[in-house]
PDB file of N, CA and C in Angstrom:
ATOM      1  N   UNK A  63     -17.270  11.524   7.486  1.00 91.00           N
ATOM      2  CA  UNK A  63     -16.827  10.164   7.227  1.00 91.00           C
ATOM      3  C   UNK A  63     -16.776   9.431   8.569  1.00 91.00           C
ATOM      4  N   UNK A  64     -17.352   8.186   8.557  1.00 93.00           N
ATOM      5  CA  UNK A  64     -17.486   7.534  10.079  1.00 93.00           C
ATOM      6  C   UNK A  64     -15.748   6.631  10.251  1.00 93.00           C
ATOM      7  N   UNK A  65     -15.456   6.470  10.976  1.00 92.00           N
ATOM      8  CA  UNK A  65     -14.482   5.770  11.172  1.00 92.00           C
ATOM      9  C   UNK A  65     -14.036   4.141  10.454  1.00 92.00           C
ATOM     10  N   UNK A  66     -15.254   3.813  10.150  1.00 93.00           N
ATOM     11  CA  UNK A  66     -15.701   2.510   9.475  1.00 93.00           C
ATOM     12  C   UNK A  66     -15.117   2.630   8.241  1.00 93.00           C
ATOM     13  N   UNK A  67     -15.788   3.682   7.474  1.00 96.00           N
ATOM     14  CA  UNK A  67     -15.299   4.380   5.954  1.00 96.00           C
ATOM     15  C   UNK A  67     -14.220   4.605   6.103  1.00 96.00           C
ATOM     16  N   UNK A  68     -13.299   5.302   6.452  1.00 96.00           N
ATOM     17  CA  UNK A  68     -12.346   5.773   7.130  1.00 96.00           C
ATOM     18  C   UNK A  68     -11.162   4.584   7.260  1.00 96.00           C
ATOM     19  N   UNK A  69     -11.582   3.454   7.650  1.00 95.00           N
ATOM     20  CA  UNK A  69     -10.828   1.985   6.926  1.00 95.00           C
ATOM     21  C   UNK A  69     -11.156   2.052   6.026  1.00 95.00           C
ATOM     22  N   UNK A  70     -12.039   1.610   5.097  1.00 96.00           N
ATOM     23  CA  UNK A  70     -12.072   1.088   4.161  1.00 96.00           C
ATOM     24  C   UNK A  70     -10.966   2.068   3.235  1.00 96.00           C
ATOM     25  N   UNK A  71     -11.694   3.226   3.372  1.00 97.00           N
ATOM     26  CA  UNK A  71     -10.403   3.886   2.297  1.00 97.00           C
ATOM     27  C   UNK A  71      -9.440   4.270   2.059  1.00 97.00           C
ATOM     28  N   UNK A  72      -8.668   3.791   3.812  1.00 97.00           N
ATOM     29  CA  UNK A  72      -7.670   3.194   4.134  1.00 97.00           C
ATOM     30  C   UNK A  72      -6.603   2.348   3.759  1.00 97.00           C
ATOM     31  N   UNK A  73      -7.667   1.044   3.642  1.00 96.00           N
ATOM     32  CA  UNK A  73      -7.482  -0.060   2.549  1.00 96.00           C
ATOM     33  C   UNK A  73      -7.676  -0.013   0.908  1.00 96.00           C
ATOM     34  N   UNK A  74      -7.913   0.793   0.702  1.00 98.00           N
ATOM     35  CA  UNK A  74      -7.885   1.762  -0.820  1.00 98.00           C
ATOM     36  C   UNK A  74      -6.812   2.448  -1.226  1.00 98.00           C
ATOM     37  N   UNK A  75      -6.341   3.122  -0.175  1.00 98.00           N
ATOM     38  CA  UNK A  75      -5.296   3.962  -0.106  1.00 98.00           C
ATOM     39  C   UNK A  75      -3.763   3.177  -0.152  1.00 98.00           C
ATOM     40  N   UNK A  76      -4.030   1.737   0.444  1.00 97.00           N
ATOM     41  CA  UNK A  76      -2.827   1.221   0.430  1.00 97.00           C
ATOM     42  C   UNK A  76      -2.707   0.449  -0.724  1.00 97.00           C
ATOM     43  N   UNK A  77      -4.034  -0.140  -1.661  1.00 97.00           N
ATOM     44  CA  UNK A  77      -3.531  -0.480  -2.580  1.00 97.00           C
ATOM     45  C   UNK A  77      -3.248   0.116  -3.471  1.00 97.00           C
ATOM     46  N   UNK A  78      -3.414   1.444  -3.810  1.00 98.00           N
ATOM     47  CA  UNK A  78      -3.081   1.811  -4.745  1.00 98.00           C
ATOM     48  C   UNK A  78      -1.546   2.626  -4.038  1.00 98.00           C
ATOM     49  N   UNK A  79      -1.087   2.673  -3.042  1.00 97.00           N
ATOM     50  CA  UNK A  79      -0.057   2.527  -2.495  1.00 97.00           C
ATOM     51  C   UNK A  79       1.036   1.191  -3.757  1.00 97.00           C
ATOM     52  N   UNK A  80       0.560   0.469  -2.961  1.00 97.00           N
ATOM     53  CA  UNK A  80       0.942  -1.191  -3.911  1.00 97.00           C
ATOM     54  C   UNK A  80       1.207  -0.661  -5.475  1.00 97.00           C
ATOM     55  N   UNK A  81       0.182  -0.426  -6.072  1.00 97.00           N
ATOM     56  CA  UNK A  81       0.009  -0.238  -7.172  1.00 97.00           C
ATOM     57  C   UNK A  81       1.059   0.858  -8.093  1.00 97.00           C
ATOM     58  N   UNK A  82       1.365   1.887  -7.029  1.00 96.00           N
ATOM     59  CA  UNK A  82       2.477   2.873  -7.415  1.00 96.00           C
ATOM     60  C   UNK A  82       4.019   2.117  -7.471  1.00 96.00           C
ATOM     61  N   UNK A  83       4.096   1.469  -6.917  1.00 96.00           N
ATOM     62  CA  UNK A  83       5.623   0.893  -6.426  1.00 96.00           C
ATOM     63  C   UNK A  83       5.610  -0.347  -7.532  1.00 96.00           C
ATOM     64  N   UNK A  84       4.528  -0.902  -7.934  1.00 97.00           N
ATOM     65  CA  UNK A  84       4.564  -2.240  -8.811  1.00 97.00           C
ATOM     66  C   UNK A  84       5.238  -1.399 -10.210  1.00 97.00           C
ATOM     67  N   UNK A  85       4.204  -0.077 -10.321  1.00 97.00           N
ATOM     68  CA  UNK A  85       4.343   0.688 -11.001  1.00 97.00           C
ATOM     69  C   UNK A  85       5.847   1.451 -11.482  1.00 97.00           C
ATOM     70  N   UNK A  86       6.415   2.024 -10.659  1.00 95.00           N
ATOM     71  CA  UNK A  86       7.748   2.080 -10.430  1.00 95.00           C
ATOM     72  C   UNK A  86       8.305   0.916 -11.269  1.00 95.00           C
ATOM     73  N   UNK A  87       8.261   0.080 -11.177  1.00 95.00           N
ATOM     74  CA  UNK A  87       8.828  -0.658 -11.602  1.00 95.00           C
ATOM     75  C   UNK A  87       8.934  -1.388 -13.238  1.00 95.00           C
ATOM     76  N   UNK A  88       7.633  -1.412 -14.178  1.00 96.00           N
ATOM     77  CA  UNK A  88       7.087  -1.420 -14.898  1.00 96.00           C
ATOM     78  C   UNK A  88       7.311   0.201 -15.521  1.00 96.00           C
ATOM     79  N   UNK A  89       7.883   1.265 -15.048  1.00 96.00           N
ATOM     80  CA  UNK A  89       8.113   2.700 -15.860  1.00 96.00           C
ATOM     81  C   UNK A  89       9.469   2.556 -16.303  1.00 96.00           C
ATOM     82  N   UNK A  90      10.242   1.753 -15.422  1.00 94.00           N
ATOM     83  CA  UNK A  90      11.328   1.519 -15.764  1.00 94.00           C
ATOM     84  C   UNK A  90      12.369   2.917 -15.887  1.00 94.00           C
ATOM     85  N   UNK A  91      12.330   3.564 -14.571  1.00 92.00           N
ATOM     86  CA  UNK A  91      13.161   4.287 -14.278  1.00 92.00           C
ATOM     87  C   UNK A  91      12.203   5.810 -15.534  1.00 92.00           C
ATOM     88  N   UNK A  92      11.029   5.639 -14.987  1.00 94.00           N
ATOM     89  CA  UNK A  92       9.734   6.773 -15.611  1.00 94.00           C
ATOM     90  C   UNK A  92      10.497   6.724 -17.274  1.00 94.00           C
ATOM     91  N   UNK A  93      10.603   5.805 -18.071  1.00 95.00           N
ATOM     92  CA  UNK A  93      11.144   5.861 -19.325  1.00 95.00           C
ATOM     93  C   UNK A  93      10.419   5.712 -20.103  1.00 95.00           C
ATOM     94  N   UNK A  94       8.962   5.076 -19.520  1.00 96.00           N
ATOM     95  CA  UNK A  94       7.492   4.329 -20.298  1.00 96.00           C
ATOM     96  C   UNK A  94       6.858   5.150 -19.846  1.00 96.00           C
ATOM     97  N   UNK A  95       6.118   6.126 -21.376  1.00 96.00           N
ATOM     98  CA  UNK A  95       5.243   6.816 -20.773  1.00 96.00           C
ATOM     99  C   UNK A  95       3.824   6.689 -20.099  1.00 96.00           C
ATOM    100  N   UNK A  96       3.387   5.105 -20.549  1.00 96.00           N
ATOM    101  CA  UNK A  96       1.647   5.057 -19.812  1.00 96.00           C
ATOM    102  C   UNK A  96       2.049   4.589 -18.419  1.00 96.00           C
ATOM    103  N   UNK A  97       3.077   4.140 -18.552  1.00 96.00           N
ATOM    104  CA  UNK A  97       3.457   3.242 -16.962  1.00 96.00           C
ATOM    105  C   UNK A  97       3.947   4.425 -16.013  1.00 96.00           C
ATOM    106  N   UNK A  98       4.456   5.670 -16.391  1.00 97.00           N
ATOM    107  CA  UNK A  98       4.947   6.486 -15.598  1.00 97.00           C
ATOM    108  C   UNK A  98       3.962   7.706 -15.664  1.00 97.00           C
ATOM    109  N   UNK A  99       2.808   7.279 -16.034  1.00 97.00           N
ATOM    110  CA  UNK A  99       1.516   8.254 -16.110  1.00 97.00           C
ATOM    111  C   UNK A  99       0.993   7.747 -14.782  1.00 97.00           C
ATOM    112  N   UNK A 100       0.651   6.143 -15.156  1.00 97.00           N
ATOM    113  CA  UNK A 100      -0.044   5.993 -14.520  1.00 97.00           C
ATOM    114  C   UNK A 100       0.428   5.558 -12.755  1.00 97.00           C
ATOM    115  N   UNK A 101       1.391   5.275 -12.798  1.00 97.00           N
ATOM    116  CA  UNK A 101       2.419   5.470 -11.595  1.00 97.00           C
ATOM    117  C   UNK A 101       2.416   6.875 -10.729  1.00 97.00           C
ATOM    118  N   UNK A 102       2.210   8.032 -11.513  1.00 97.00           N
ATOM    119  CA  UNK A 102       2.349   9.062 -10.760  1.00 97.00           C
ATOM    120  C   UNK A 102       0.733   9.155 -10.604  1.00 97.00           C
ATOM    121  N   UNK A 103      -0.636   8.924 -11.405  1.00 98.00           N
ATOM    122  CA  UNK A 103      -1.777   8.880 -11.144  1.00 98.00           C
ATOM    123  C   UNK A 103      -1.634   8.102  -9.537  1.00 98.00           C
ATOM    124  N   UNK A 104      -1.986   6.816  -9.416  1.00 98.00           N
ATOM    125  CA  UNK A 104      -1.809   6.264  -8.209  1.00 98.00           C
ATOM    126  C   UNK A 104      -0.721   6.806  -7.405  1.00 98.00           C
ATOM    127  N   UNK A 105       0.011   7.582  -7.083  1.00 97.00           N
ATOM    128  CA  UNK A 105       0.945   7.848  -6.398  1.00 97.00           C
ATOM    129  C   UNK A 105      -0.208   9.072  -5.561  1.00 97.00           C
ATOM    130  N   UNK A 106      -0.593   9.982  -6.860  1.00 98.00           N
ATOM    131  CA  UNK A 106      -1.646  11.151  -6.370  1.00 98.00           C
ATOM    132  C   UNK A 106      -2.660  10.485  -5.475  1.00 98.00           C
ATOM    133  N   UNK A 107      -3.594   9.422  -6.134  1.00 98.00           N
ATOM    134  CA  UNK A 107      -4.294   9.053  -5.221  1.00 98.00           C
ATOM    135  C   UNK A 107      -4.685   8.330  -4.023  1.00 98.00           C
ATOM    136  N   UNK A 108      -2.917   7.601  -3.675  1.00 98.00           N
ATOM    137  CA  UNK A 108      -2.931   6.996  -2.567  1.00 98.00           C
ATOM    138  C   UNK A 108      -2.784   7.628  -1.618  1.00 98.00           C
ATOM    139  N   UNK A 109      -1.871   8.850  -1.718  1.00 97.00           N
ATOM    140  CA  UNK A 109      -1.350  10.298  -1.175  1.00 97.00           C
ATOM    141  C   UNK A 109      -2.711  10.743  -0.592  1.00 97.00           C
ATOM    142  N   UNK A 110      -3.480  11.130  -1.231  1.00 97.00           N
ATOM    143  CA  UNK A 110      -4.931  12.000  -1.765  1.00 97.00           C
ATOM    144  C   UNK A 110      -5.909  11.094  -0.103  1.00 97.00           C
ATOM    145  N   UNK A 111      -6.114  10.226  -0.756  1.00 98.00           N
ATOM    146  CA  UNK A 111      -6.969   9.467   0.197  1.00 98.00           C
ATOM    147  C   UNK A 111      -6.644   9.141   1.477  1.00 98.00           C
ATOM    148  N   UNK A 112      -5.213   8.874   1.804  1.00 98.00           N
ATOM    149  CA  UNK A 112      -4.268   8.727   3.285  1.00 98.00           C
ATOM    150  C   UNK A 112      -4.583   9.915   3.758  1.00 98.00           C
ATOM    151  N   UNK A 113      -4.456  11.449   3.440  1.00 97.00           N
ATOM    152  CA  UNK A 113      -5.246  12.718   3.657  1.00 97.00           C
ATOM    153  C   UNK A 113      -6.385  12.742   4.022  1.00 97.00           C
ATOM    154  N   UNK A 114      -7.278  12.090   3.485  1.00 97.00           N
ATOM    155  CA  UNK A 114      -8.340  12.144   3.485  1.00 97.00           C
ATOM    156  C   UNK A 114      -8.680  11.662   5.071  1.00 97.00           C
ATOM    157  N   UNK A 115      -8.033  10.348   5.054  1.00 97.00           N
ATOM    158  CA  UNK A 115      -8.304   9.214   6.349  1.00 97.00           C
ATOM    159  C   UNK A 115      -7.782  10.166   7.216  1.00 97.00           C
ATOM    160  N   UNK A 116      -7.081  10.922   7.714  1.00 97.00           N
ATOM    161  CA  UNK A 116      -6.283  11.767   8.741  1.00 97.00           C
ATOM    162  C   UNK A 116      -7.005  12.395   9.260  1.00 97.00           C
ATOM    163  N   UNK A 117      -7.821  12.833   8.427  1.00 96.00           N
ATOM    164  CA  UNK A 117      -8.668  13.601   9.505  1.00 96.00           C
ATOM    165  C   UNK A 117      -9.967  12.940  10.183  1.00 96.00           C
ATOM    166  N   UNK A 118      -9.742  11.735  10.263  1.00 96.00           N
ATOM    167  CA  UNK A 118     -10.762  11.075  11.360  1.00 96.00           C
ATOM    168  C   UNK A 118      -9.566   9.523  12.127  1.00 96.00           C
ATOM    169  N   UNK A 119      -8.650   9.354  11.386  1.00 95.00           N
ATOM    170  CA  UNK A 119      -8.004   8.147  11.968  1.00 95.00           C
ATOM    171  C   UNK A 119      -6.730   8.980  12.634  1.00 95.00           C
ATOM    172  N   UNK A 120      -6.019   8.594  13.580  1.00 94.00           N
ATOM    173  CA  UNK A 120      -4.799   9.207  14.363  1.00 94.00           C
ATOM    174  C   UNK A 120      -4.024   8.953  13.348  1.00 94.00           C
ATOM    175  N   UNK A 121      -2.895   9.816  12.767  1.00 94.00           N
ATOM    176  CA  UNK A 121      -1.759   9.919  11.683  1.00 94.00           C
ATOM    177  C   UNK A 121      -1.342   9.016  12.185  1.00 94.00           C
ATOM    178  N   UNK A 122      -0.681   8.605  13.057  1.00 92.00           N
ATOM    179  CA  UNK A 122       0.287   7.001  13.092  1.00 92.00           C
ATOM    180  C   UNK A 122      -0.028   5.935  12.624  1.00 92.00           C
ATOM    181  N   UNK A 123      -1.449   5.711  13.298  1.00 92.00           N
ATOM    182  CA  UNK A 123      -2.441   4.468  12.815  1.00 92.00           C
ATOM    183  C   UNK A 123      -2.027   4.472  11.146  1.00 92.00           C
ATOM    184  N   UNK A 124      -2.730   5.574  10.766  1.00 95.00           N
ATOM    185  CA  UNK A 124      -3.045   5.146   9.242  1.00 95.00           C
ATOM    186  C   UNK A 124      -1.989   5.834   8.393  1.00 95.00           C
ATOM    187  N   UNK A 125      -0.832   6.207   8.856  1.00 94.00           N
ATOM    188  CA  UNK A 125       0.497   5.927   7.851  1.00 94.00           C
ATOM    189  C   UNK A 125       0.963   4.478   8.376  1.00 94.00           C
ATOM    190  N   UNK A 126       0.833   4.213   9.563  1.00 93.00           N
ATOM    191  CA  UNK A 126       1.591   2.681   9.504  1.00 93.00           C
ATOM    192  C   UNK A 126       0.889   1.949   9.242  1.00 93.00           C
ATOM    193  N   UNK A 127      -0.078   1.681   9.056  1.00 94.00           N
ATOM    194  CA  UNK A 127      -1.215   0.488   8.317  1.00 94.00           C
ATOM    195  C   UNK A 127      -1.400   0.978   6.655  1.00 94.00           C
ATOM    196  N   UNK A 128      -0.960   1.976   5.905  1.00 96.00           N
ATOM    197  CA  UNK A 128      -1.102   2.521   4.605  1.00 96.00           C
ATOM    198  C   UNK A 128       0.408   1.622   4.212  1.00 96.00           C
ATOM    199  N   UNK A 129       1.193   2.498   4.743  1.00 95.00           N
ATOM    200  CA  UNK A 129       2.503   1.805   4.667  1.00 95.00           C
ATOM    201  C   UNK A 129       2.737   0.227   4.317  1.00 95.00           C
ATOM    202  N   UNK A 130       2.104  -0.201   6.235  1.00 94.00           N
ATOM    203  CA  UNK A 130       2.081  -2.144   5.720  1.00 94.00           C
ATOM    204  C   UNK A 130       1.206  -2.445   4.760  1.00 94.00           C
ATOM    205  N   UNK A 131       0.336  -1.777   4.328  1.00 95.00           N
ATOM    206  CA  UNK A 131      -0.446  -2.756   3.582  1.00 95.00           C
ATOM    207  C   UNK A 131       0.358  -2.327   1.843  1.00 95.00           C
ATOM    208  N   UNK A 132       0.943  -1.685   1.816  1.00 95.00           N
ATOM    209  CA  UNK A 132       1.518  -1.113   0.574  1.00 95.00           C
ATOM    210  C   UNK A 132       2.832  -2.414   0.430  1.00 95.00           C
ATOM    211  N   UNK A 133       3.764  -2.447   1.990  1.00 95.00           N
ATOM    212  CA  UNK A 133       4.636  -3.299   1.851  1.00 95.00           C
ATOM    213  C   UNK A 133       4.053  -4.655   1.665  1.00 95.00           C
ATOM    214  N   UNK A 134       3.147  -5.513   1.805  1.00 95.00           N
ATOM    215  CA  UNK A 134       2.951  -6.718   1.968  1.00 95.00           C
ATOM    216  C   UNK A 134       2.257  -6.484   0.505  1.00 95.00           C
ATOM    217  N   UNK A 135       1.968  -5.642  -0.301  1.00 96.00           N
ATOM    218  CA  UNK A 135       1.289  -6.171  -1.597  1.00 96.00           C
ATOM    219  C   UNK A 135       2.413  -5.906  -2.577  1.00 96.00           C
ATOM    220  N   UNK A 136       3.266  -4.991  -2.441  1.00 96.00           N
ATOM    221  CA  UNK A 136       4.176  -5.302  -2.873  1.00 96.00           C
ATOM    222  C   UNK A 136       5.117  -6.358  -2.830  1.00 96.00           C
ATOM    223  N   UNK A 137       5.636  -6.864  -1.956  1.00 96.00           N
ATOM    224  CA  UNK A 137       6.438  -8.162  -1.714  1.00 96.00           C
ATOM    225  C   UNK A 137       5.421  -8.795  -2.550  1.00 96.00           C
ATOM    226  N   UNK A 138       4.285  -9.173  -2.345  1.00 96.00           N
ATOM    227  CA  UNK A 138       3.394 -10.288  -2.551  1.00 96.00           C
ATOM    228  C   UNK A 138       3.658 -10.322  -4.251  1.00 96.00           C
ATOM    229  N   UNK A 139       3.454  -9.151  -5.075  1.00 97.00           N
ATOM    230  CA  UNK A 139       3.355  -8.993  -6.218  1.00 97.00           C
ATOM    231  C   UNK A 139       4.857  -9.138  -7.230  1.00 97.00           C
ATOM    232  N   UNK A 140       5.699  -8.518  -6.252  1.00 96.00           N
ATOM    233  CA  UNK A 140       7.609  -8.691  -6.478  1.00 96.00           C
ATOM    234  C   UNK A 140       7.120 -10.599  -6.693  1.00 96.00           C
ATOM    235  N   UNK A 141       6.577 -11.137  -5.573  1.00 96.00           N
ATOM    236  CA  UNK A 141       6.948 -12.547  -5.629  1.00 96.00           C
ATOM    237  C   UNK A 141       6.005 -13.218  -7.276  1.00 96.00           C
ATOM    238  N   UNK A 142       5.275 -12.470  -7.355  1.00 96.00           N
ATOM    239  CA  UNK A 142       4.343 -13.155  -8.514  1.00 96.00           C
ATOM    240  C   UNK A 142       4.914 -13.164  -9.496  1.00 96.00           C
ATOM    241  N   UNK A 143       4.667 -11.258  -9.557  1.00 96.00           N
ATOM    242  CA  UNK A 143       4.849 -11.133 -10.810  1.00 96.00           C
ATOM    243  C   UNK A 143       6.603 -10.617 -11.352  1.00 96.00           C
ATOM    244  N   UNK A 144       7.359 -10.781 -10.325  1.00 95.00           N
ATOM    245  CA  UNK A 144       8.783 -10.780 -10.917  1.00 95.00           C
ATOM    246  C   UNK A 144      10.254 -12.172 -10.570  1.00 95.00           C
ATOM    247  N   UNK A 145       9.026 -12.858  -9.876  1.00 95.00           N
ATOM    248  CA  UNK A 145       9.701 -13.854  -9.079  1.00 95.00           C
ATOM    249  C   UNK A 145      10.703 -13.857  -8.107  1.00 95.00           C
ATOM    250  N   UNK A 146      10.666 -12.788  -7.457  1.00 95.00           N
ATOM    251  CA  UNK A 146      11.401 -12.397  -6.092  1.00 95.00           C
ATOM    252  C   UNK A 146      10.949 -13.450  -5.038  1.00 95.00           C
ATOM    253  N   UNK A 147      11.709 -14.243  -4.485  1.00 94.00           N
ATOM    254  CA  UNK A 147      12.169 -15.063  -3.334  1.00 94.00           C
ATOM    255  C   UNK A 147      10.925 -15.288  -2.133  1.00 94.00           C
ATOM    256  N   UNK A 148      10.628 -16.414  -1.978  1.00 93.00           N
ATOM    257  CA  UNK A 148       9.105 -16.578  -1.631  1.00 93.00           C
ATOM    258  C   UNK A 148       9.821 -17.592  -0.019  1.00 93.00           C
ATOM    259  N   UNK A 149      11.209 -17.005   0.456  1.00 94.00           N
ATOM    260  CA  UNK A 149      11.410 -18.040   1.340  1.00 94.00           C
ATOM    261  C   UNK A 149      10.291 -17.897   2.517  1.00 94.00           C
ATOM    262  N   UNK A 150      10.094 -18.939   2.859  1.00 95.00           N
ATOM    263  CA  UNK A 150       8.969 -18.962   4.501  1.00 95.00           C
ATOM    264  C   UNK A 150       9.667 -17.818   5.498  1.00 95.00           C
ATOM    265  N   UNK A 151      11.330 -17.638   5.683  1.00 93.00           N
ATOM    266  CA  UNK A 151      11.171 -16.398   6.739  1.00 93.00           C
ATOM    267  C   UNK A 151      10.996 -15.029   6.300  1.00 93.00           C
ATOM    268  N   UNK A 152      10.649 -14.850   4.924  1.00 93.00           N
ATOM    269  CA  UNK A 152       9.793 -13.677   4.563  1.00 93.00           C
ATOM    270  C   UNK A 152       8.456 -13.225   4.724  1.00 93.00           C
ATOM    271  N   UNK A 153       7.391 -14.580   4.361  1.00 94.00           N
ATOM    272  CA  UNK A 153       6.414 -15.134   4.257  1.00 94.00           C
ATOM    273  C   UNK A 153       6.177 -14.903   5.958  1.00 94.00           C
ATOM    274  N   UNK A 154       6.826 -15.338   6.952  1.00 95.00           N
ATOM    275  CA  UNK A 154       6.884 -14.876   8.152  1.00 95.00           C
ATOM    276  C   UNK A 154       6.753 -13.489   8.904  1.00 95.00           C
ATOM    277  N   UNK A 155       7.772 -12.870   8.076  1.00 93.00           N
ATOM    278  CA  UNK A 155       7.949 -11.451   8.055  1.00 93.00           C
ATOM    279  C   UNK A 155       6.904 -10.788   7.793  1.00 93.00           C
ATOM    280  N   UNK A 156       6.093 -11.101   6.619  1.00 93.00           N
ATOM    281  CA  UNK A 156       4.918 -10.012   6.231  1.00 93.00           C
ATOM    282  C   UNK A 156       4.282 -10.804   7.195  1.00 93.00           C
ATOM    283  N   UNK A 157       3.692 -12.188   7.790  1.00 94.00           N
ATOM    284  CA  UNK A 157       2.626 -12.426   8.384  1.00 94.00           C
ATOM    285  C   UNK A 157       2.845 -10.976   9.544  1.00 94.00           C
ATOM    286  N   UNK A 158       4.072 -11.129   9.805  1.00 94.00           N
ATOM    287  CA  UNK A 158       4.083  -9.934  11.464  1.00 94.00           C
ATOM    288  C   UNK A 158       3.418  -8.406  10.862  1.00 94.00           C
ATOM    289  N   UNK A 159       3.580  -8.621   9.862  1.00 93.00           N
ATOM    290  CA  UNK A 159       3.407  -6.674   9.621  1.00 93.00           C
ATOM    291  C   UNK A 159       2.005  -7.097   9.509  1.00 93.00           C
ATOM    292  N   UNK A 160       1.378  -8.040   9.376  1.00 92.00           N
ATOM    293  CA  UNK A 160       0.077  -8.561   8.911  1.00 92.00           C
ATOM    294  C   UNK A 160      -0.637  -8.074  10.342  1.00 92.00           C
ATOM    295  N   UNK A 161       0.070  -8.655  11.212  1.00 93.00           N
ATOM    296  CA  UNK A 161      -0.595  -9.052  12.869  1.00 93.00           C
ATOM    297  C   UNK A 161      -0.353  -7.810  13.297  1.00 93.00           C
ATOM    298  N   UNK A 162       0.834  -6.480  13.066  1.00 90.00           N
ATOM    299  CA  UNK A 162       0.934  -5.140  13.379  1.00 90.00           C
ATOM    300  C   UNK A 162      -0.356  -4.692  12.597  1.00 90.00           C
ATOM    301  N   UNK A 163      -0.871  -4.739  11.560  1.00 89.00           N
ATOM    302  CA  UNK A 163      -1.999  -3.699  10.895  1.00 89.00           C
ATOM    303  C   UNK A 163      -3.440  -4.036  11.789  1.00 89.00           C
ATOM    304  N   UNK A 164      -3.537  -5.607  11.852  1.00 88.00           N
ATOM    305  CA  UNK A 164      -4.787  -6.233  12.276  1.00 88.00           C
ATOM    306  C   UNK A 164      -4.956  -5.527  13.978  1.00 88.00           C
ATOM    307  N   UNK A 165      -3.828  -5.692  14.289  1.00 88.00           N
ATOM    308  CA  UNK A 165      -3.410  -5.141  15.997  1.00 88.00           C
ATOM    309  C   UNK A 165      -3.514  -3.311  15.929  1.00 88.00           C
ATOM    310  N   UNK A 166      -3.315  -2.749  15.111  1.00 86.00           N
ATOM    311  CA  UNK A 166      -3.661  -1.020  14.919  1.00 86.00           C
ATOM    312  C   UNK A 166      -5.267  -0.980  14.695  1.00 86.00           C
ATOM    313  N   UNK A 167      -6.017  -1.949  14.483  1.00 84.00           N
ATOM    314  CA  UNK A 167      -7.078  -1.594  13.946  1.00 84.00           C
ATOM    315  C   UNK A 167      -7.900  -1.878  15.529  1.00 84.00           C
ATOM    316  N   UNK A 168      -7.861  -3.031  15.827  1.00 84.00           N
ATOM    317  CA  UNK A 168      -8.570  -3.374  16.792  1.00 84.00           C
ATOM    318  C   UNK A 168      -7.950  -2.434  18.531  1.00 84.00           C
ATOM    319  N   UNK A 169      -6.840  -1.733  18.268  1.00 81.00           N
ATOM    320  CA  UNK A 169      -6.392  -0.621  19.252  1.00 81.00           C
ATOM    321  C   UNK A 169      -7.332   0.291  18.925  1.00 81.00           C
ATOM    322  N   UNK A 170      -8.214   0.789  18.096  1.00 72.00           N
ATOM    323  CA  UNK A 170      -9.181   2.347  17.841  1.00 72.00           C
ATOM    324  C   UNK A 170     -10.150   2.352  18.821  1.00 72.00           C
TER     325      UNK A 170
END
């Protein structure tokens, strides 16, 4: 896997990162069974693929860029799709974790 790939499925890895935690939420304390199927599915494969990336990206890099990109799609999605609080010094907040991931990438 070239390092190139190696982002990308990176950026794969974190959304379905995202996707577990939206998930979480929608199982409703794992009480729904397709939602807490498919919650632990994406949980496997965000896991699965962050593994994968490790062995060509430095573990810090790509748990803390898996991580931010998991936190900023979550917030993003809390704000959509549950109407969680869209103030500008949040909106601020993720821009920084934004400028930490963009800033890990261009450090390789």
């Amino acid at each position: 896997m070239t390092i190139q790939t190696a982002w990308i499925v990176l950026v794969i890895a974190g959304v379905f990162e995202t996707g577990w935690a939206v998930g979480l939420k929608y199982s409703q304390g794992f009480t729904r069974l397709g939602w807490s199927v498919a919650t632990v599915v994406m949980i496997a494969l965000s896991m699965g693929l962050l593994g994968i990336v490790t062995k060509v990206l430095p573990l810090g890099t790509a748990y803390a860029v898996w991580t931010g990109i998991g936190a900023i799609g979550t917030v993003m999605l809390g704000m959509i799709l549950f109407g969680e609080s869209a103030q500008a010094s949040r909106l601020v907040c993720l821009g920084l974790i934004l400028v930490g991931i963009v800033g890990l990438k261009f450090a390789e």
